[in-house]
mmCIF file of N, CA and C and ligand atoms in Angstrom:
data_model
loop_
_atom_site.group_PDB
_atom_site.id
_atom_site.type_symbol
_atom_site.label_atom_id
_atom_site.label_comp_id
_atom_site.label_asym_id
_atom_site.label_seq_id
_atom_site.Cartn_x
_atom_site.Cartn_y
_atom_site.Cartn_z
ATOM 1 N N MET I 1364 15.170 5.000 15.697
ATOM 2 C CA MET I 1364 14.272 4.992 14.538
ATOM 3 C C MET I 1364 14.529 3.751 13.697
ATOM 4 N N SER I 1365 13.516 3.283 13.017
ATOM 5 C CA SER I 1365 13.674 2.125 12.162
ATOM 6 C C SER I 1365 12.757 2.254 10.962
ATOM 7 N N VAL I 1366 13.065 1.497 9.927
ATOM 8 C CA VAL I 1366 12.172 1.506 8.744
ATOM 9 C C VAL I 1366 10.942 0.672 9.094
ATOM 10 N N GLN I 1367 9.802 1.278 8.931
ATOM 11 C CA GLN I 1367 8.536 0.610 9.272
ATOM 12 C C GLN I 1367 7.570 0.728 8.088
ATOM 13 N N LYS I 1368 6.495 -0.012 8.206
ATOM 14 C CA LYS I 1368 5.368 0.120 7.308
ATOM 15 C C LYS I 1368 4.127 0.439 8.144
ATOM 16 N N THR I 1369 3.204 1.236 7.548
ATOM 17 C CA THR I 1369 1.961 1.535 8.244
ATOM 18 C C THR I 1369 0.813 1.515 7.244
ATOM 19 N N LEU I 1370 -0.388 1.275 7.753
ATOM 20 C CA LEU I 1370 -1.570 1.219 6.892
ATOM 21 C C LEU I 1370 -2.243 2.580 6.944
ATOM 22 N N SER I 1371 -2.576 3.080 5.746
ATOM 23 C CA SER I 1371 -3.275 4.339 5.606
ATOM 24 C C SER I 1371 -4.592 4.094 4.847
ATOM 25 N N ILE I 1372 -5.634 4.809 5.213
ATOM 26 C CA ILE I 1372 -6.858 4.776 4.409
ATOM 27 C C ILE I 1372 -7.241 6.216 4.091
ATOM 28 N N ILE I 1373 -7.375 6.518 2.800
ATOM 29 C CA ILE I 1373 -7.956 7.796 2.389
ATOM 30 C C ILE I 1373 -9.446 7.562 2.305
ATOM 31 N N LYS I 1374 -10.175 8.290 3.161
ATOM 32 C CA LYS I 1374 -11.606 7.970 3.446
ATOM 33 C C LYS I 1374 -12.552 8.566 2.386
ATOM 34 N N PRO I 1375 -13.831 8.149 2.436
ATOM 35 C CA PRO I 1375 -14.817 8.594 1.453
ATOM 36 C C PRO I 1375 -14.922 10.121 1.290
ATOM 37 N N ASP I 1376 -14.809 10.849 2.384
ATOM 38 C CA ASP I 1376 -14.950 12.322 2.224
ATOM 39 C C ASP I 1376 -13.824 12.887 1.391
ATOM 40 N N ALA I 1377 -12.669 12.205 1.348
ATOM 41 C CA ALA I 1377 -11.537 12.674 0.533
ATOM 42 C C ALA I 1377 -11.645 12.157 -0.923
ATOM 43 N N THR I 1378 -12.034 10.903 -1.083
ATOM 44 C CA THR I 1378 -12.131 10.397 -2.485
ATOM 45 C C THR I 1378 -13.252 11.140 -3.217
ATOM 46 N N GLU I 1379 -14.344 11.444 -2.502
ATOM 47 C CA GLU I 1379 -15.461 12.167 -3.117
ATOM 48 C C GLU I 1379 -15.043 13.567 -3.605
ATOM 49 N N ARG I 1380 -14.081 14.173 -2.872
ATOM 50 C CA ARG I 1380 -13.642 15.522 -3.230
ATOM 51 C C ARG I 1380 -12.371 15.519 -4.079
ATOM 52 N N ASN I 1381 -12.010 14.310 -4.559
ATOM 53 C CA ASN I 1381 -10.859 14.179 -5.486
ATOM 54 C C ASN I 1381 -9.553 14.639 -4.834
ATOM 55 N N LEU I 1382 -9.346 14.290 -3.565
ATOM 56 C CA LEU I 1382 -8.179 14.752 -2.820
ATOM 57 C C LEU I 1382 -7.045 13.731 -2.734
ATOM 58 N N THR I 1383 -7.196 12.599 -3.405
ATOM 59 C CA THR I 1383 -6.192 11.527 -3.262
ATOM 60 C C THR I 1383 -4.778 12.023 -3.590
ATOM 61 N N GLY I 1384 -4.666 12.714 -4.708
ATOM 62 C CA GLY I 1384 -3.335 13.190 -5.123
ATOM 63 C C GLY I 1384 -2.741 14.202 -4.132
ATOM 64 N N SER I 1385 -3.574 15.101 -3.674
ATOM 65 C CA SER I 1385 -3.102 16.144 -2.712
ATOM 66 C C SER I 1385 -2.609 15.470 -1.423
ATOM 67 N N ILE I 1386 -3.327 14.439 -0.986
ATOM 68 C CA ILE I 1386 -2.931 13.747 0.266
ATOM 69 C C ILE I 1386 -1.651 12.957 0.011
ATOM 70 N N ASN I 1387 -1.586 12.285 -1.130
ATOM 71 C CA ASN I 1387 -0.375 11.503 -1.413
ATOM 72 C C ASN I 1387 0.868 12.416 -1.472
ATOM 73 N N THR I 1388 0.686 13.622 -1.977
ATOM 74 C CA THR I 1388 1.814 14.565 -2.036
ATOM 75 C C THR I 1388 2.325 14.858 -0.616
ATOM 76 N N ARG I 1389 1.401 14.978 0.346
ATOM 77 C CA ARG I 1389 1.813 15.219 1.742
ATOM 78 C C ARG I 1389 2.701 14.079 2.229
ATOM 79 N N PHE I 1390 2.259 12.843 1.928
ATOM 80 C CA PHE I 1390 3.057 11.677 2.393
ATOM 81 C C PHE I 1390 4.442 11.693 1.745
ATOM 82 N N GLU I 1391 4.466 11.859 0.420
ATOM 83 C CA GLU I 1391 5.738 11.766 -0.307
ATOM 84 C C GLU I 1391 6.683 12.929 0.078
ATOM 85 N N GLU I 1392 6.129 14.107 0.257
ATOM 86 C CA GLU I 1392 6.996 15.221 0.620
ATOM 87 C C GLU I 1392 7.614 15.059 2.023
ATOM 88 N N ALA I 1393 6.925 14.245 2.856
ATOM 89 C CA ALA I 1393 7.434 13.986 4.234
ATOM 90 C C ALA I 1393 8.376 12.790 4.221
ATOM 91 N N GLY I 1394 8.626 12.188 3.080
ATOM 92 C CA GLY I 1394 9.595 11.104 3.002
ATOM 93 C C GLY I 1394 8.988 9.713 3.135
ATOM 94 N N LEU I 1395 7.656 9.606 3.134
ATOM 95 C CA LEU I 1395 7.028 8.287 3.135
ATOM 96 C C LEU I 1395 6.856 7.814 1.716
ATOM 97 N N ARG I 1396 7.061 6.525 1.490
ATOM 98 C CA ARG I 1396 6.939 5.936 0.142
ATOM 99 C C ARG I 1396 5.658 5.116 0.105
ATOM 100 N N ILE I 1397 4.849 5.284 -0.944
ATOM 101 C CA ILE I 1397 3.630 4.485 -1.072
ATOM 102 C C ILE I 1397 3.996 3.179 -1.784
ATOM 103 N N VAL I 1398 4.085 2.086 -1.004
ATOM 104 C CA VAL I 1398 4.578 0.818 -1.534
ATOM 105 C C VAL I 1398 3.436 -0.156 -1.818
ATOM 106 N N GLY I 1399 2.231 0.240 -1.507
ATOM 107 C CA GLY I 1399 1.033 -0.523 -1.866
ATOM 108 C C GLY I 1399 -0.134 0.416 -1.867
ATOM 109 N N GLN I 1400 -1.039 0.261 -2.867
ATOM 110 C CA GLN I 1400 -2.172 1.194 -2.928
ATOM 111 C C GLN I 1400 -3.280 0.587 -3.786
ATOM 112 N N LYS I 1401 -4.489 0.668 -3.325
ATOM 113 C CA LYS I 1401 -5.620 0.300 -4.193
ATOM 114 C C LYS I 1401 -6.906 0.999 -3.739
ATOM 115 N N ARG I 1402 -7.757 1.214 -4.736
ATOM 116 C CA ARG I 1402 -9.045 1.899 -4.467
ATOM 117 C C ARG I 1402 -10.101 0.776 -4.358
ATOM 118 N N VAL I 1403 -10.813 0.763 -3.264
ATOM 119 C CA VAL I 1403 -11.795 -0.285 -3.021
ATOM 120 C C VAL I 1403 -13.053 0.296 -2.389
ATOM 121 N N CYS I 1404 -14.138 -0.461 -2.550
ATOM 122 C CA CYS I 1404 -15.396 -0.153 -1.850
ATOM 123 C C CYS I 1404 -15.543 -1.204 -0.761
ATOM 124 N N LEU I 1405 -15.505 -0.808 0.483
ATOM 125 C CA LEU I 1405 -15.643 -1.774 1.563
ATOM 126 C C LEU I 1405 -17.119 -2.153 1.737
ATOM 127 N N THR I 1406 -17.354 -3.420 2.015
ATOM 128 C CA THR I 1406 -18.718 -3.815 2.387
ATOM 129 C C THR I 1406 -18.914 -3.396 3.847
ATOM 130 N N LYS I 1407 -20.178 -3.370 4.261
ATOM 131 C CA LYS I 1407 -20.476 -3.057 5.661
ATOM 132 C C LYS I 1407 -19.796 -4.062 6.585
ATOM 133 N N ALA I 1408 -19.812 -5.346 6.185
ATOM 134 C CA ALA I 1408 -19.205 -6.385 7.017
ATOM 135 C C ALA I 1408 -17.684 -6.190 7.152
ATOM 136 N N GLN I 1409 -17.035 -5.790 6.048
ATOM 137 C CA GLN I 1409 -15.588 -5.536 6.120
ATOM 138 C C GLN I 1409 -15.298 -4.358 7.012
ATOM 139 N N ALA I 1410 -16.100 -3.307 6.906
ATOM 140 C CA ALA I 1410 -15.942 -2.136 7.763
ATOM 141 C C ALA I 1410 -16.087 -2.513 9.241
ATOM 142 N N GLU I 1411 -17.091 -3.300 9.530
ATOM 143 C CA GLU I 1411 -17.353 -3.707 10.932
ATOM 144 C C GLU I 1411 -16.167 -4.527 11.479
ATOM 145 N N LYS I 1412 -15.600 -5.355 10.623
ATOM 146 C CA LYS I 1412 -14.454 -6.173 11.024
ATOM 147 C C LYS I 1412 -13.211 -5.283 11.248
ATOM 148 N N PHE I 1413 -12.973 -4.388 10.286
ATOM 149 C CA PHE I 1413 -11.756 -3.548 10.389
ATOM 150 C C PHE I 1413 -11.790 -2.706 11.647
ATOM 151 N N TYR I 1414 -12.968 -2.146 11.961
ATOM 152 C CA TYR I 1414 -13.071 -1.240 13.095
ATOM 153 C C TYR I 1414 -13.629 -1.948 14.341
ATOM 154 N N GLU I 1415 -13.474 -3.272 14.437
ATOM 155 C CA GLU I 1415 -14.139 -3.993 15.542
ATOM 156 C C GLU I 1415 -13.622 -3.590 16.912
ATOM 157 N N ILE I 1416 -12.401 -2.997 16.958
ATOM 158 C CA ILE I 1416 -11.899 -2.502 18.230
ATOM 159 C C ILE I 1416 -12.803 -1.408 18.829
ATOM 160 N N HIS I 1417 -13.574 -0.750 17.958
ATOM 161 C CA HIS I 1417 -14.457 0.332 18.431
ATOM 162 C C HIS I 1417 -15.922 -0.160 18.666
ATOM 163 N N GLN I 1418 -16.114 -1.480 18.495
ATOM 164 C CA GLN I 1418 -17.451 -2.030 18.711
ATOM 165 C C GLN I 1418 -17.953 -1.660 20.118
ATOM 166 N N GLY I 1419 -19.217 -1.226 20.223
ATOM 167 C CA GLY I 1419 -19.768 -0.858 21.510
ATOM 168 C C GLY I 1419 -19.708 0.654 21.787
ATOM 169 N N LYS I 1420 -18.876 1.358 21.011
ATOM 170 C CA LYS I 1420 -18.789 2.825 21.196
ATOM 171 C C LYS I 1420 -19.941 3.477 20.445
ATOM 172 N N ALA I 1421 -20.321 4.660 20.912
ATOM 173 C CA ALA I 1421 -21.493 5.341 20.385
ATOM 174 C C ALA I 1421 -21.368 5.611 18.872
ATOM 175 N N PHE I 1422 -20.139 5.827 18.408
ATOM 176 C CA PHE I 1422 -19.933 6.199 17.010
ATOM 177 C C PHE I 1422 -19.709 5.021 16.066
ATOM 178 N N TYR I 1423 -19.686 3.774 16.612
ATOM 179 C CA TYR I 1423 -19.286 2.603 15.798
ATOM 180 C C TYR I 1423 -20.201 2.379 14.574
ATOM 181 N N ALA I 1424 -21.519 2.380 14.792
ATOM 182 C CA ALA I 1424 -22.450 2.100 13.687
ATOM 183 C C ALA I 1424 -22.319 3.150 12.589
ATOM 184 N N SER I 1425 -22.294 4.417 13.014
ATOM 185 C CA SER I 1425 -22.171 5.481 12.035
ATOM 186 C C SER I 1425 -20.831 5.425 11.285
ATOM 187 N N LEU I 1426 -19.751 5.135 12.019
ATOM 188 C CA LEU I 1426 -18.419 5.006 11.406
ATOM 189 C C LEU I 1426 -18.409 3.918 10.328
ATOM 190 N N CYS I 1427 -19.010 2.762 10.648
ATOM 191 C CA CYS I 1427 -19.011 1.655 9.677
ATOM 192 C C CYS I 1427 -19.890 1.975 8.469
ATOM 193 N N GLU I 1428 -20.998 2.656 8.702
ATOM 194 C CA GLU I 1428 -21.882 3.059 7.634
ATOM 195 C C GLU I 1428 -21.146 4.036 6.694
ATOM 196 N N TYR I 1429 -20.470 4.990 7.308
ATOM 197 C CA TYR I 1429 -19.757 6.028 6.557
ATOM 198 C C TYR I 1429 -18.596 5.450 5.728
ATOM 199 N N ILE I 1430 -17.759 4.612 6.343
ATOM 200 C CA ILE I 1430 -16.545 4.144 5.691
ATOM 201 C C ILE I 1430 -16.883 3.218 4.524
ATOM 202 N N SER I 1431 -18.094 2.620 4.536
ATOM 203 C CA SER I 1431 -18.534 1.735 3.443
ATOM 204 C C SER I 1431 -19.476 2.452 2.486
ATOM 205 N N SER I 1432 -19.569 3.781 2.597
ATOM 206 C CA SER I 1432 -20.557 4.500 1.786
ATOM 207 C C SER I 1432 -20.048 4.921 0.426
ATOM 208 N N ALA I 1433 -18.739 4.865 0.194
ATOM 209 C CA ALA I 1433 -18.131 5.353 -1.072
ATOM 210 C C ALA I 1433 -16.718 4.761 -1.130
ATOM 211 N N PRO I 1434 -16.041 4.878 -2.287
ATOM 212 C CA PRO I 1434 -14.705 4.299 -2.389
ATOM 213 C C PRO I 1434 -13.727 4.873 -1.368
ATOM 214 N N VAL I 1435 -12.778 4.037 -0.964
ATOM 215 C CA VAL I 1435 -11.651 4.468 -0.136
ATOM 216 C C VAL I 1435 -10.385 4.042 -0.880
ATOM 217 N N VAL I 1436 -9.246 4.652 -0.523
ATOM 218 C CA VAL I 1436 -7.938 4.227 -1.072
ATOM 219 C C VAL I 1436 -7.143 3.693 0.116
ATOM 220 N N VAL I 1437 -6.868 2.398 0.050
ATOM 221 C CA VAL I 1437 -6.067 1.806 1.143
ATOM 222 C C VAL I 1437 -4.606 1.744 0.646
ATOM 223 N N GLN I 1438 -3.709 2.018 1.592
ATOM 224 C CA GLN I 1438 -2.299 2.194 1.229
ATOM 225 C C GLN I 1438 -1.350 1.598 2.255
ATOM 226 N N VAL I 1439 -0.202 1.175 1.770
ATOM 227 C CA VAL I 1439 0.883 0.836 2.693
ATOM 228 C C VAL I 1439 1.962 1.901 2.494
ATOM 229 N N LEU I 1440 2.278 2.590 3.588
ATOM 230 C CA LEU I 1440 3.321 3.636 3.555
ATOM 231 C C LEU I 1440 4.575 3.090 4.273
ATOM 232 N N ALA I 1441 5.733 3.315 3.666
ATOM 233 C CA ALA I 1441 6.967 2.820 4.253
ATOM 234 C C ALA I 1441 7.950 3.952 4.447
ATOM 235 N N GLY I 1442 8.743 3.840 5.474
ATOM 236 C CA GLY I 1442 9.775 4.824 5.733
ATOM 237 C C GLY I 1442 10.288 4.775 7.158
ATOM 238 N N GLU I 1443 11.263 5.643 7.489
ATOM 239 C CA GLU I 1443 11.774 5.742 8.850
ATOM 240 C C GLU I 1443 10.648 6.120 9.759
ATOM 241 N N ASP I 1444 10.419 5.325 10.795
ATOM 242 C CA ASP I 1444 9.434 5.697 11.810
ATOM 243 C C ASP I 1444 8.053 5.980 11.213
ATOM 244 N N ALA I 1445 7.674 5.141 10.239
ATOM 245 C CA ALA I 1445 6.480 5.444 9.424
ATOM 246 C C ALA I 1445 5.182 5.603 10.230
ATOM 247 N N VAL I 1446 5.026 4.805 11.278
ATOM 248 C CA VAL I 1446 3.784 4.857 12.051
ATOM 249 C C VAL I 1446 3.602 6.235 12.690
ATOM 250 N N ALA I 1447 4.622 6.670 13.418
ATOM 251 C CA ALA I 1447 4.544 7.956 14.106
ATOM 252 C C ALA I 1447 4.566 9.105 13.099
ATOM 253 N N LYS I 1448 5.391 8.958 12.061
ATOM 254 C CA LYS I 1448 5.478 10.044 11.069
ATOM 255 C C LYS I 1448 4.125 10.257 10.387
ATOM 256 N N ASN I 1449 3.448 9.147 10.033
ATOM 257 C CA ASN I 1449 2.131 9.317 9.388
ATOM 258 C C ASN I 1449 1.129 9.954 10.339
ATOM 259 N N ARG I 1450 1.182 9.573 11.606
ATOM 260 C CA ARG I 1450 0.259 10.161 12.565
ATOM 261 C C ARG I 1450 0.494 11.663 12.744
ATOM 262 N N ALA I 1451 1.732 12.066 12.661
ATOM 263 C CA ALA I 1451 2.080 13.480 12.747
ATOM 264 C C ALA I 1451 1.554 14.237 11.514
ATOM 265 N N ILE I 1452 1.715 13.618 10.342
ATOM 266 C CA ILE I 1452 1.258 14.274 9.117
ATOM 267 C C ILE I 1452 -0.266 14.374 9.096
ATOM 268 N N MET I 1453 -0.945 13.324 9.635
ATOM 269 C CA MET I 1453 -2.422 13.330 9.673
ATOM 270 C C MET I 1453 -2.959 14.404 10.613
ATOM 271 N N GLY I 1454 -2.368 14.500 11.814
ATOM 272 C CA GLY I 1454 -2.890 15.388 12.833
ATOM 273 C C GLY I 1454 -3.888 14.685 13.716
ATOM 274 N N ALA I 1455 -4.434 15.426 14.693
ATOM 275 C CA ALA I 1455 -5.360 14.829 15.680
ATOM 276 C C ALA I 1455 -6.615 14.289 15.012
ATOM 277 N N THR I 1456 -7.215 13.304 15.696
ATOM 278 C CA THR I 1456 -8.409 12.635 15.128
ATOM 279 C C THR I 1456 -9.500 13.650 14.775
ATOM 280 N N ASN I 1457 -9.757 14.589 15.688
ATOM 281 C CA ASN I 1457 -10.742 15.620 15.426
ATOM 282 C C ASN I 1457 -10.075 16.786 14.690
ATOM 283 N N PRO I 1458 -10.451 17.070 13.444
ATOM 284 C CA PRO I 1458 -9.803 18.125 12.697
ATOM 285 C C PRO I 1458 -9.762 19.455 13.423
ATOM 286 N N ALA I 1459 -10.784 19.691 14.279
ATOM 287 C CA ALA I 1459 -10.823 20.978 15.039
ATOM 288 C C ALA I 1459 -9.669 21.087 16.009
ATOM 289 N N ASN I 1460 -9.111 19.945 16.409
ATOM 290 C CA ASN I 1460 -7.996 19.941 17.355
ATOM 291 C C ASN I 1460 -6.640 19.756 16.679
ATOM 292 N N ALA I 1461 -6.648 19.543 15.390
ATOM 293 C CA ALA I 1461 -5.400 19.230 14.660
ATOM 294 C C ALA I 1461 -4.628 20.499 14.365
ATOM 295 N N GLU I 1462 -3.286 20.368 14.306
ATOM 296 C CA GLU I 1462 -2.455 21.535 14.007
ATOM 297 C C GLU I 1462 -2.600 21.969 12.561
ATOM 298 N N VAL I 1463 -2.465 23.259 12.371
ATOM 299 C CA VAL I 1463 -2.479 23.820 11.000
ATOM 300 C C VAL I 1463 -1.352 23.162 10.213
ATOM 301 N N GLY I 1464 -1.651 22.784 8.971
ATOM 302 C CA GLY I 1464 -0.635 22.142 8.117
ATOM 303 C C GLY I 1464 -0.744 20.628 8.119
ATOM 304 N N THR I 1465 -1.566 20.078 8.999
ATOM 305 C CA THR I 1465 -1.790 18.610 8.966
ATOM 306 C C THR I 1465 -2.941 18.323 7.996
ATOM 307 N N ILE I 1466 -2.990 17.060 7.560
ATOM 308 C CA ILE I 1466 -4.014 16.696 6.588
ATOM 309 C C ILE I 1466 -5.419 16.884 7.154
ATOM 310 N N ARG I 1467 -5.609 16.466 8.387
ATOM 311 C CA ARG I 1467 -6.978 16.556 8.941
ATOM 312 C C ARG I 1467 -7.399 18.004 9.170
ATOM 313 N N ARG I 1468 -6.468 18.840 9.613
ATOM 314 C CA ARG I 1468 -6.819 20.251 9.823
ATOM 315 C C ARG I 1468 -7.147 20.920 8.489
ATOM 316 N N ASP I 1469 -6.324 20.635 7.477
ATOM 317 C CA ASP I 1469 -6.458 21.320 6.200
ATOM 318 C C ASP I 1469 -7.641 20.811 5.368
ATOM 319 N N PHE I 1470 -8.002 19.526 5.520
ATOM 320 C CA PHE I 1470 -9.063 18.976 4.661
ATOM 321 C C PHE I 1470 -10.261 18.384 5.420
ATOM 322 N N GLY I 1471 -10.142 18.184 6.721
ATOM 323 C CA GLY I 1471 -11.174 17.479 7.489
ATOM 324 C C GLY I 1471 -12.416 18.322 7.699
ATOM 325 N N GLN I 1472 -13.553 17.649 7.817
ATOM 326 C CA GLN I 1472 -14.849 18.344 7.984
ATOM 327 C C GLN I 1472 -15.463 18.090 9.354
ATOM 328 N N SER I 1473 -15.144 16.912 9.948
ATOM 329 C CA SER I 1473 -15.682 16.556 11.263
ATOM 330 C C SER I 1473 -14.882 15.400 11.796
ATOM 331 N N ILE I 1474 -15.148 14.996 13.032
ATOM 332 C CA ILE I 1474 -14.375 13.863 13.597
ATOM 333 C C ILE I 1474 -14.632 12.572 12.802
ATOM 334 N N GLU I 1475 -15.813 12.461 12.195
ATOM 335 C CA GLU I 1475 -16.089 11.281 11.354
ATOM 336 C C GLU I 1475 -15.510 11.471 9.946
ATOM 337 N N ARG I 1476 -15.783 12.616 9.362
ATOM 338 C CA ARG I 1476 -15.265 12.890 8.030
ATOM 339 C C ARG I 1476 -13.900 13.560 8.192
ATOM 340 N N ASN I 1477 -12.933 12.747 8.669
ATOM 341 C CA ASN I 1477 -11.612 13.262 9.040
ATOM 342 C C ASN I 1477 -10.509 12.831 8.056
ATOM 343 N N VAL I 1478 -10.917 12.486 6.809
ATOM 344 C CA VAL I 1478 -10.023 12.371 5.646
ATOM 345 C C VAL I 1478 -9.193 11.098 5.593
ATOM 346 N N VAL I 1479 -8.491 10.771 6.676
ATOM 347 C CA VAL I 1479 -7.546 9.665 6.658
ATOM 348 C C VAL I 1479 -7.584 8.839 7.953
ATOM 349 N N HIS I 1480 -7.214 7.588 7.801
ATOM 350 C CA HIS I 1480 -6.943 6.722 8.942
ATOM 351 C C HIS I 1480 -5.477 6.296 8.863
ATOM 352 N N GLY I 1481 -4.842 6.145 10.008
ATOM 353 C CA GLY I 1481 -3.476 5.615 10.049
ATOM 354 C C GLY I 1481 -3.296 4.723 11.256
ATOM 355 N N SER I 1482 -2.545 3.642 11.085
ATOM 356 C CA SER I 1482 -2.303 2.717 12.186
ATOM 357 C C SER I 1482 -1.721 3.449 13.393
ATOM 358 N N ASP I 1483 -2.065 2.972 14.611
ATOM 359 C CA ASP I 1483 -1.587 3.686 15.817
ATOM 360 C C ASP I 1483 -0.399 3.001 16.485
ATOM 361 N N SER I 1484 0.066 1.879 15.972
ATOM 362 C CA SER I 1484 1.264 1.203 16.530
ATOM 363 C C SER I 1484 1.808 0.282 15.478
ATOM 364 N N PRO I 1485 3.096 -0.104 15.569
ATOM 365 C CA PRO I 1485 3.678 -1.043 14.609
ATOM 366 C C PRO I 1485 2.925 -2.384 14.627
ATOM 367 N N GLU I 1486 2.484 -2.815 15.790
ATOM 368 C CA GLU I 1486 1.771 -4.083 15.882
ATOM 369 C C GLU I 1486 0.407 -4.019 15.140
ATOM 370 N N ASN I 1487 -0.319 -2.928 15.364
ATOM 371 C CA ASN I 1487 -1.594 -2.777 14.686
ATOM 372 C C ASN I 1487 -1.374 -2.559 13.192
ATOM 373 N N ALA I 1488 -0.278 -1.900 12.826
ATOM 374 C CA ALA I 1488 0.026 -1.732 11.401
ATOM 375 C C ALA I 1488 0.147 -3.064 10.674
ATOM 376 N N GLU I 1489 0.830 -3.999 11.316
ATOM 377 C CA GLU I 1489 1.009 -5.306 10.704
ATOM 378 C C GLU I 1489 -0.341 -5.987 10.497
ATOM 379 N N THR I 1490 -1.205 -5.924 11.518
ATOM 380 C CA THR I 1490 -2.515 -6.526 11.421
ATOM 381 C C THR I 1490 -3.354 -5.843 10.359
ATOM 382 N N GLU I 1491 -3.328 -4.524 10.343
ATOM 383 C CA GLU I 1491 -4.162 -3.746 9.407
ATOM 384 C C GLU I 1491 -3.687 -3.930 7.998
ATOM 385 N N ILE I 1492 -2.355 -3.994 7.772
ATOM 386 C CA ILE I 1492 -1.829 -4.216 6.416
ATOM 387 C C ILE I 1492 -2.298 -5.581 5.933
ATOM 388 N N GLY I 1493 -2.217 -6.575 6.815
ATOM 389 C CA GLY I 1493 -2.632 -7.947 6.446
ATOM 390 C C GLY I 1493 -4.137 -8.038 6.157
ATOM 391 N N PHE I 1494 -4.906 -7.106 6.705
ATOM 392 C CA PHE I 1494 -6.351 -7.093 6.438
ATOM 393 C C PHE I 1494 -6.636 -6.775 4.978
ATOM 394 N N PHE I 1495 -5.819 -5.915 4.389
ATOM 395 C CA PHE I 1495 -6.094 -5.437 3.028
ATOM 396 C C PHE I 1495 -5.147 -5.940 1.968
ATOM 397 N N PHE I 1496 -3.930 -6.309 2.322
ATOM 398 C CA PHE I 1496 -2.891 -6.551 1.307
ATOM 399 C C PHE I 1496 -2.283 -7.941 1.436
ATOM 400 N N SER I 1497 -2.021 -8.540 0.270
ATOM 401 C CA SER I 1497 -1.181 -9.755 0.228
ATOM 402 C C SER I 1497 0.264 -9.291 0.044
ATOM 403 N N GLN I 1498 1.239 -10.184 0.309
ATOM 404 C CA GLN I 1498 2.650 -9.800 0.126
ATOM 405 C C GLN I 1498 2.937 -9.345 -1.286
ATOM 406 N N MET I 1499 2.293 -9.992 -2.271
ATOM 407 C CA MET I 1499 2.534 -9.610 -3.683
ATOM 408 C C MET I 1499 2.147 -8.204 -4.027
ATOM 409 N N GLU I 1500 1.235 -7.634 -3.251
ATOM 410 C CA GLU I 1500 0.743 -6.263 -3.555
ATOM 411 C C GLU I 1500 1.554 -5.198 -2.938
ATOM 412 N N ILE I 1501 2.598 -5.568 -2.185
ATOM 413 C CA ILE I 1501 3.458 -4.596 -1.530
ATOM 414 C C ILE I 1501 4.814 -4.650 -2.216
ATOM 415 N N VAL I 1502 5.161 -3.557 -2.895
ATOM 416 C CA VAL I 1502 6.388 -3.561 -3.692
ATOM 417 C C VAL I 1502 7.312 -2.443 -3.194
ATOM 418 N N GLU I 1503 8.395 -2.853 -2.593
ATOM 419 C CA GLU I 1503 9.281 -1.853 -1.981
ATOM 420 C C GLU I 1503 10.439 -1.457 -2.913
HETATM 421 P P1 CMP K 1134 -9.783 6.660 12.637
HETATM 422 O O1 CMP K 1134 -8.363 7.014 12.797
HETATM 423 O O2 CMP K 1134 -10.221 6.052 11.331
HETATM 424 O O3 CMP K 1134 -10.223 5.631 13.796
HETATM 425 C C1 CMP K 1134 -11.555 5.494 14.208
HETATM 426 C C2 CMP K 1134 -12.459 6.557 13.678
HETATM 427 O O4 CMP K 1134 -13.658 6.763 14.355
HETATM 428 C C3 CMP K 1134 -11.734 7.882 13.796
HETATM 429 O O5 CMP K 1134 -10.688 7.956 12.890
HETATM 430 C C4 CMP K 1134 -12.902 8.872 13.552
HETATM 431 O O6 CMP K 1134 -13.044 9.208 12.209
HETATM 432 C C5 CMP K 1134 -14.124 8.066 13.965
HETATM 433 N N1 CMP K 1134 -14.840 8.679 15.059
HETATM 434 C C6 CMP K 1134 -16.109 9.125 14.997
HETATM 435 N N2 CMP K 1134 -16.483 9.651 16.183
HETATM 436 C C7 CMP K 1134 -15.451 9.524 17.001
HETATM 437 C C8 CMP K 1134 -15.238 9.935 18.376
HETATM 438 N N3 CMP K 1134 -16.160 10.515 19.106
HETATM 439 N N4 CMP K 1134 -14.026 9.670 18.914
HETATM 440 C C9 CMP K 1134 -13.031 9.066 18.180
HETATM 441 N N5 CMP K 1134 -13.209 8.674 16.878
HETATM 442 C C10 CMP K 1134 -14.391 8.934 16.286
#
């Protein structure tokens, strides 16, 4: 295990339902520290760039439309094994398949409206953190 950072996004379906605090409590209670956080409205172009790995998939256009439809909270989470730990706290991509007690199972509405995004590897975490944050905005 090692101390890592990972990128988290609290998605529009969560900000619309005022769930930011409830979700942050899950992270903090699991030992992750929020070392960077801001509420932003993504443009369609920013959404398309962020999710460009999914370009060509059937859900890409809808995903980009959705993620730029309302405010999101982008975050840097830090802690032991933060990438895997955050993915465990989030649960499976589809809330219907996520374990009880995970964020997506407890708050998710559909595979698109699935509350949170989290980096899937330390390498992608570095890229995704750099997409949203400057060094000055990350305070450990
Ligand atoms: P996220 O972790 O943000 O990464 C890509 C997102 O695409 C994913 O969460 C889902 O919200 C969304 N998505 C929509 N449809 C699908 C699908 N069929 N398979 C995987 N991801 C999907």
